[in-house]
mmCIF file of C-alpha atoms in Angstrom:
data_model
loop_
_atom_site.group_PDB
_atom_site.id
_atom_site.type_symbol
_atom_site.label_atom_id
_atom_site.label_comp_id
_atom_site.label_asym_id
_atom_site.label_seq_id
_atom_site.Cartn_x
_atom_site.Cartn_y
_atom_site.Cartn_z
ATOM 1 C CA MET A 1 3.552 6.501 18.772
ATOM 2 C CA ASN A 2 5.190 3.588 20.453
ATOM 3 C CA TYR A 3 7.721 1.753 17.840
ATOM 4 C CA ASN A 4 9.741 -1.352 18.299
ATOM 5 C CA ALA A 5 13.383 -1.478 16.652
ATOM 6 C CA GLU A 6 13.341 -4.917 16.373
ATOM 7 C CA HIS A 7 10.368 -4.816 14.029
ATOM 8 C CA MET A 8 12.237 -2.045 11.947
ATOM 9 C CA LYS A 9 15.273 -4.061 11.852
ATOM 10 C CA ARG A 10 13.228 -6.843 10.299
ATOM 11 C CA ALA A 11 12.042 -4.731 7.879
ATOM 12 C CA ILE A 12 15.079 -3.478 6.691
ATOM 13 C CA ALA A 13 16.737 -6.823 6.705
ATOM 14 C CA CYS A 14 13.874 -7.961 4.407
ATOM 15 C CA SER A 15 14.806 -5.254 2.103
ATOM 16 C CA CYS A 16 18.556 -6.209 1.852
ATOM 17 C CA GLU A 17 17.831 -9.832 1.383
ATOM 18 C CA ASN A 18 15.308 -9.123 -1.316
ATOM 19 C CA ILE A 19 17.931 -7.916 -3.514
ATOM 20 C CA ASP A 20 19.691 -11.137 -3.588
ATOM 21 C CA GLN A 21 16.295 -12.875 -4.794
ATOM 22 C CA GLU A 22 15.840 -10.111 -7.886
ATOM 23 C CA GLY A 23 13.988 -7.450 -5.909
ATOM 24 C CA GLY A 24 14.053 -4.310 -5.243
ATOM 25 C CA PRO A 25 15.497 -3.012 -1.997
ATOM 26 C CA PHE A 26 12.382 -2.320 0.038
ATOM 27 C CA GLY A 27 10.731 -4.555 2.857
ATOM 28 C CA ALA A 28 7.725 -4.154 4.827
ATOM 29 C CA VAL A 29 6.282 -5.991 7.937
ATOM 30 C CA ILE A 30 3.092 -6.209 9.935
ATOM 31 C CA VAL A 31 2.661 -6.450 13.554
ATOM 32 C CA LYS A 32 -0.263 -7.196 15.654
ATOM 33 C CA ASP A 33 -0.455 -7.118 19.593
ATOM 34 C CA GLY A 34 3.613 -7.376 19.357
ATOM 35 C CA LYS A 35 3.807 -10.121 16.839
ATOM 36 C CA ILE A 36 5.036 -10.070 13.385
ATOM 37 C CA ILE A 37 2.412 -11.716 11.331
ATOM 38 C CA ALA A 38 3.328 -10.715 7.852
ATOM 39 C CA GLU A 39 6.571 -9.901 5.624
ATOM 40 C CA GLY A 40 6.644 -8.215 2.300
ATOM 41 C CA THR A 41 9.312 -7.359 0.165
ATOM 42 C CA ASN A 42 9.040 -5.775 -3.490
ATOM 43 C CA ARG A 43 8.589 -8.062 -6.303
ATOM 44 C CA VAL A 44 7.445 -5.606 -8.870
ATOM 45 C CA THR A 45 10.138 -6.802 -11.312
ATOM 46 C CA ALA A 46 10.558 -10.392 -10.130
ATOM 47 C CA SER A 47 6.304 -11.029 -10.366
ATOM 48 C CA ASN A 48 6.300 -8.439 -13.364
ATOM 49 C CA ASP A 49 3.501 -6.977 -11.260
ATOM 50 C CA PRO A 50 3.665 -2.652 -10.746
ATOM 51 C CA THR A 51 1.586 -3.242 -7.597
ATOM 52 C CA ALA A 52 3.992 -5.597 -5.943
ATOM 53 C CA HIS A 53 5.286 -2.944 -3.785
ATOM 54 C CA ALA A 54 6.814 -4.444 0.002
ATOM 55 C CA GLU A 55 3.832 -2.811 1.845
ATOM 56 C CA ILE A 56 1.097 -4.094 -0.699
ATOM 57 C CA VAL A 57 2.812 -7.977 -0.358
ATOM 58 C CA ALA A 58 2.759 -7.396 3.208
ATOM 59 C CA ILE A 59 -1.049 -6.075 3.447
ATOM 60 C CA ARG A 60 -1.800 -8.971 1.346
ATOM 61 C CA ASN A 61 0.077 -11.991 3.479
ATOM 62 C CA ALA A 62 -1.785 -10.287 6.643
ATOM 63 C CA THR A 63 -5.088 -10.228 5.334
ATOM 64 C CA LYS A 64 -4.722 -13.783 4.581
ATOM 65 C CA TYR A 65 -3.391 -14.624 7.403
ATOM 66 C CA LEU A 66 -6.275 -12.893 9.561
ATOM 67 C CA ASN A 67 -8.335 -13.981 6.866
ATOM 68 C CA ASN A 68 -9.859 -10.512 7.243
ATOM 69 C CA PHE A 69 -9.883 -7.408 4.805
ATOM 70 C CA SER A 70 -9.219 -4.898 7.992
ATOM 71 C CA LEU A 71 -5.962 -4.797 9.634
ATOM 72 C CA ALA A 72 -7.228 -2.324 12.252
ATOM 73 C CA GLY A 73 -5.228 -3.288 15.468
ATOM 74 C CA CYS A 74 -1.965 -3.675 13.077
ATOM 75 C CA GLN A 75 0.781 -1.474 12.719
ATOM 76 C CA ILE A 76 3.498 -1.636 9.169
ATOM 77 C CA TYR A 77 7.089 -0.825 9.643
ATOM 78 C CA THR A 78 8.560 -0.481 6.382
ATOM 79 C CA SER A 79 12.025 0.228 4.903
ATOM 80 C CA CYS A 80 11.401 3.158 3.345
ATOM 81 C CA GLU A 81 8.562 5.995 3.262
ATOM 82 C CA PRO A 82 5.263 4.616 1.483
ATOM 83 C CA CYS A 83 4.900 5.874 -1.901
ATOM 84 C CA PRO A 84 1.375 7.078 -2.746
ATOM 85 C CA MET A 85 -0.162 3.597 -3.991
ATOM 86 C CA CYS A 86 1.018 2.012 -0.610
ATOM 87 C CA LEU A 87 -0.167 4.803 1.094
ATOM 88 C CA SER A 88 -3.374 4.558 0.221
ATOM 89 C CA ALA A 89 -3.749 1.098 0.753
ATOM 90 C CA ILE A 90 -2.492 1.498 4.207
ATOM 91 C CA TYR A 91 -5.306 3.668 4.892
ATOM 92 C CA TRP A 92 -7.815 1.378 3.254
ATOM 93 C CA ALA A 93 -6.367 -1.491 5.166
ATOM 94 C CA ARG A 94 -7.431 0.339 8.321
ATOM 95 C CA ILE A 95 -3.497 0.026 9.748
ATOM 96 C CA ASP A 96 -3.205 1.807 13.012
ATOM 97 C CA ALA A 97 0.174 3.472 12.682
ATOM 98 C CA ILE A 98 3.061 3.663 10.214
ATOM 99 C CA TYR A 99 7.130 3.358 10.804
ATOM 100 C CA TYR A 100 9.597 4.156 8.080
ATOM 101 C CA ALA A 101 13.132 4.253 8.173
ATOM 102 C CA ASN A 102 14.244 5.568 4.611
ATOM 103 C CA THR A 103 12.893 8.907 3.095
ATOM 104 C CA ARG A 104 11.274 9.392 -0.476
ATOM 105 C CA ASP A 105 14.057 11.525 -1.151
ATOM 106 C CA ASP A 106 16.357 8.790 0.107
ATOM 107 C CA ALA A 107 14.603 6.451 -2.663
ATOM 108 C CA LYS A 108 14.945 9.057 -5.070
ATOM 109 C CA GLU A 109 18.315 9.384 -4.892
ATOM 110 C CA ILE A 110 18.740 5.535 -6.094
ATOM 111 C CA GLY A 111 15.836 5.896 -8.935
ATOM 112 C CA PHE A 112 13.091 5.259 -7.286
ATOM 113 C CA ASP A 113 11.334 8.708 -7.836
ATOM 114 C CA ASP A 114 7.637 8.941 -6.913
ATOM 115 C CA SER A 115 7.323 12.659 -6.710
ATOM 116 C CA PHE A 116 5.678 12.900 -10.550
ATOM 117 C CA ILE A 117 2.563 10.865 -8.644
ATOM 118 C CA TYR A 118 2.389 13.333 -6.109
ATOM 119 C CA ASP A 119 2.538 16.164 -8.402
ATOM 120 C CA GLU A 120 -0.049 14.392 -10.884
ATOM 121 C CA ILE A 121 -2.343 13.745 -7.644
ATOM 122 C CA ALA A 122 -2.596 17.830 -7.149
ATOM 123 C CA LEU A 123 -3.624 18.684 -10.958
ATOM 124 C CA SER A 124 -7.202 18.866 -11.784
ATOM 125 C CA MET A 125 -8.052 15.970 -14.369
ATOM 126 C CA GLU A 126 -7.826 17.544 -17.309
ATOM 127 C CA LYS A 127 -3.789 18.517 -16.833
ATOM 128 C CA ARG A 128 -2.751 15.036 -15.688
ATOM 129 C CA ALA A 129 -0.377 13.377 -18.050
ATOM 130 C CA ILE A 130 -2.332 10.406 -18.327
ATOM 131 C CA PRO A 131 -5.876 11.051 -19.953
ATOM 132 C CA ILE A 132 -8.960 10.687 -18.014
ATOM 133 C CA GLN A 133 -12.869 10.698 -19.164
ATOM 134 C CA GLN A 134 -15.793 9.958 -17.713
ATOM 135 C CA PHE A 135 -18.466 8.136 -19.584
ATOM 136 C CA LEU A 136 -21.336 6.103 -18.981
ATOM 137 C CA ARG A 137 -22.076 6.920 -15.589
ATOM 138 C CA GLU A 138 -25.675 6.042 -15.718
ATOM 139 C CA GLU A 139 -24.893 2.499 -16.881
ATOM 140 C CA GLY A 140 -22.476 2.409 -14.159
ATOM 141 C CA LEU A 141 -24.581 3.905 -11.692
ATOM 142 C CA GLU A 142 -26.373 0.233 -11.846
ATOM 143 C CA ALA A 143 -23.695 -1.524 -9.946
ATOM 144 C CA PHE A 144 -24.211 1.179 -7.307
ATOM 145 C CA LYS A 145 -27.972 0.988 -7.105
ATOM 146 C CA LYS A 146 -27.482 -2.770 -6.440
ATOM 147 C CA TRP A 147 -24.966 -2.692 -3.835
ATOM 148 C CA SER A 148 -27.574 0.085 -1.559
ATOM 149 C CA THR A 149 -30.381 -2.239 -2.108
ATOM 150 C CA THR A 150 -28.454 -5.354 -1.415
ATOM 151 C CA SER A 151 -29.245 -6.532 2.424
ATOM 152 C CA ASP A 152 -26.639 -9.239 3.143
ATOM 153 C CA LYS A 153 -23.419 -7.348 2.011
ATOM 154 C CA THR A 154 -19.850 -6.764 4.199
ATOM 155 C CA ALA A 155 -20.019 -3.073 4.227
ATOM 156 C CA TYR A 156 -16.300 -1.850 4.351
#
């Protein structure tokens, strides 16, 4: 993997600047063809959106910029190792490479502890902290059947 220190420095600068803008200490940039095409900072408390992590915000901005849900050919530089939600979003966006500065343990030391989520994912559904139950599967399958027979869909 071939990283660029200037891109990481920008992600780190975003994380520092965001603290003064009522946000958390996290920043991310997305790069395509060597150029930063999008930035994101943690806006969870500022926007009351628990999904507004820096990586998610950067992904939203990059897909808007490229007018495409796929970020294949892009790399993400983030000031901290992505949490499980952000890591999943990075995979769904098809980003080619992830570069990060701080570790999840560094984040845990300042009060951002995602270890319980990693632990929950490993548990069977009946042992998870939040109850989860399946029902109305047959009704739910109707949308999947319709999708399967639609010819003009955009596959992803």
